[in-house]
Amino acid sequence: MTHQPIVMMDSDEAASIKTVTGWVSRDGFFFGDNEHAARYAGATHRWCSGGCGSAVPKNALTICNACHRLKRTERFMALPIEPWNGEPLCVFDDDTYFFDGDVDAIAEWAEEHEIQPDAMQLVKCAAVYAEEVDPGDIYADEIPEDGEVPAYVGDAFAALNEALRKKTTPICWRAADIRVDITDLVMARIAEARSA
Ligand SMILES: [Zn+2]
């Protein structure tokens, strides 16, 4: 047993006046020696992390829109380029997809969003197929240790996996890190549409 000393509220030991130094935010909160936290609390804006020297609202952004676009373009241009053979396409870093090799739809989208054909950032899509399933994983919680699923269940999974291995139709498409440049095709379609 440790004996806690008894300290009366009106004793000199209980409390004393001390002068403390520390960071205080603009809105009056004390942060001790945590200058960064005090500055964050007291500020409304911070410098754009893109290095352009503009101020961005501290709660919403770390990078301004112009720098964000620039960085995205740099990432896009760093991707390998391949010729387009009509595969599904996707706008880089965006959820816009174009299926069926429909150049008209792409031309329309570019016009609607006031994007010049040579500024479209399109990447190929990769097909995603349903993965094979392992009954040992699916029923891992139910199967006894070192046990197996009954033969009829194993057979059913084997038949299912055989069908899945055929990869007849993708279950979805996902953006691939391969860019395509179809500026000329889209320009031609826009010109055609205007002359019609
Ligand atoms: Zn910036």
PDB file of N, CA, C and O and ligand atoms in Angstrom, residues 48-54 56 63-68, ligand 1:
ATOM      1  N   CYS A  48      -0.140  26.478 -51.207  1.00  0.00           N
ATOM      2  CA  CYS A  48      -0.366  25.327 -52.085  1.00  0.00           C
ATOM      3  C   CYS A  48       0.859  24.418 -52.069  1.00  0.00           C
ATOM      4  O   CYS A  48       1.992  24.890 -52.203  1.00  0.00           O
ATOM      5  N   SER A  49       0.628  23.115 -51.896  1.00  0.00           N
ATOM      6  CA  SER A  49       1.753  22.174 -51.839  1.00  0.00           C
ATOM      7  C   SER A  49       2.391  21.969 -53.208  1.00  0.00           C
ATOM      8  O   SER A  49       3.451  21.351 -53.319  1.00  0.00           O
ATOM      9  N   GLY A  50       1.741  22.481 -54.256  1.00  0.00           N
ATOM     10  CA  GLY A  50       2.315  22.375 -55.600  1.00  0.00           C
ATOM     11  C   GLY A  50       3.455  23.347 -55.827  1.00  0.00           C
ATOM     12  O   GLY A  50       4.136  23.271 -56.842  1.00  0.00           O
ATOM     13  N   GLY A  51       3.627  24.280 -54.883  1.00  0.00           N
ATOM     14  CA  GLY A  51       4.760  25.195 -54.974  1.00  0.00           C
ATOM     15  C   GLY A  51       4.520  26.417 -55.846  1.00  0.00           C
ATOM     16  O   GLY A  51       5.458  27.114 -56.215  1.00  0.00           O
ATOM     17  N   CYS A  52       3.239  26.708 -56.193  1.00  0.00           N
ATOM     18  CA  CYS A  52       2.963  27.853 -57.068  1.00  0.00           C
ATOM     19  C   CYS A  52       2.903  29.165 -56.300  1.00  0.00           C
ATOM     20  O   CYS A  52       2.873  30.235 -56.895  1.00  0.00           O
ATOM     21  N   GLY A  53       2.841  29.084 -54.968  1.00  0.00           N
ATOM     22  CA  GLY A  53       2.818  30.296 -54.162  1.00  0.00           C
ATOM     23  C   GLY A  53       1.426  30.856 -53.925  1.00  0.00           C
ATOM     24  O   GLY A  53       1.300  31.969 -53.411  1.00  0.00           O
ATOM     25  N   SER A  54       0.382  30.095 -54.282  1.00  0.00           N
ATOM     26  CA  SER A  54      -0.959  30.615 -54.009  1.00  0.00           C
ATOM     27  C   SER A  54      -1.494  30.018 -52.702  1.00  0.00           C
ATOM     28  O   SER A  54      -1.027  28.986 -52.232  1.00  0.00           O
ATOM     29  N   VAL A  56      -4.373  28.332 -50.345  1.00  0.00           N
ATOM     30  CA  VAL A  56      -5.547  27.461 -50.476  1.00  0.00           C
ATOM     31  C   VAL A  56      -6.196  27.305 -49.096  1.00  0.00           C
ATOM     32  O   VAL A  56      -5.501  27.311 -48.085  1.00  0.00           O
ATOM     33  N   ILE A  63      -3.559  21.397 -52.213  1.00  0.00           N
ATOM     34  CA  ILE A  63      -2.978  21.803 -53.498  1.00  0.00           C
ATOM     35  C   ILE A  63      -4.047  22.567 -54.275  1.00  0.00           C
ATOM     36  O   ILE A  63      -5.227  22.241 -54.174  1.00  0.00           O
ATOM     37  N   CYS A  64      -3.644  23.590 -55.037  1.00  0.00           N
ATOM     38  CA  CYS A  64      -4.633  24.379 -55.782  1.00  0.00           C
ATOM     39  C   CYS A  64      -5.052  23.604 -57.039  1.00  0.00           C
ATOM     40  O   CYS A  64      -4.381  22.665 -57.459  1.00  0.00           O
ATOM     41  N   ASN A  65      -6.148  24.022 -57.636  1.00  0.00           N
ATOM     42  CA  ASN A  65      -6.680  23.296 -58.795  1.00  0.00           C
ATOM     43  C   ASN A  65      -5.702  23.296 -59.967  1.00  0.00           C
ATOM     44  O   ASN A  65      -5.556  22.283 -60.653  1.00  0.00           O
ATOM     45  N   ALA A  66      -5.043  24.426 -60.183  1.00  0.00           N
ATOM     46  CA  ALA A  66      -4.116  24.525 -61.316  1.00  0.00           C
ATOM     47  C   ALA A  66      -2.952  23.546 -61.130  1.00  0.00           C
ATOM     48  O   ALA A  66      -2.585  22.826 -62.060  1.00  0.00           O
ATOM     49  N   CYS A  67      -2.382  23.501 -59.914  1.00  0.00           N
ATOM     50  CA  CYS A  67      -1.257  22.582 -59.652  1.00  0.00           C
ATOM     51  C   CYS A  67      -1.738  21.130 -59.719  1.00  0.00           C
ATOM     52  O   CYS A  67      -1.023  20.251 -60.196  1.00  0.00           O
ATOM     53  N   HIS A  68      -2.969  20.886 -59.243  1.00  0.00           N
ATOM     54  CA  HIS A  68      -3.521  19.534 -59.276  1.00  0.00           C
ATOM     55  C   HIS A  68      -3.622  19.057 -60.724  1.00  0.00           C
ATOM     56  O   HIS A  68      -3.237  17.936 -61.047  1.00  0.00           O
TER      57      HIS A  68
HETATM   58 ZN    ZN B   1      -0.743  25.653 -56.744  1.00  0.00          ZN
END
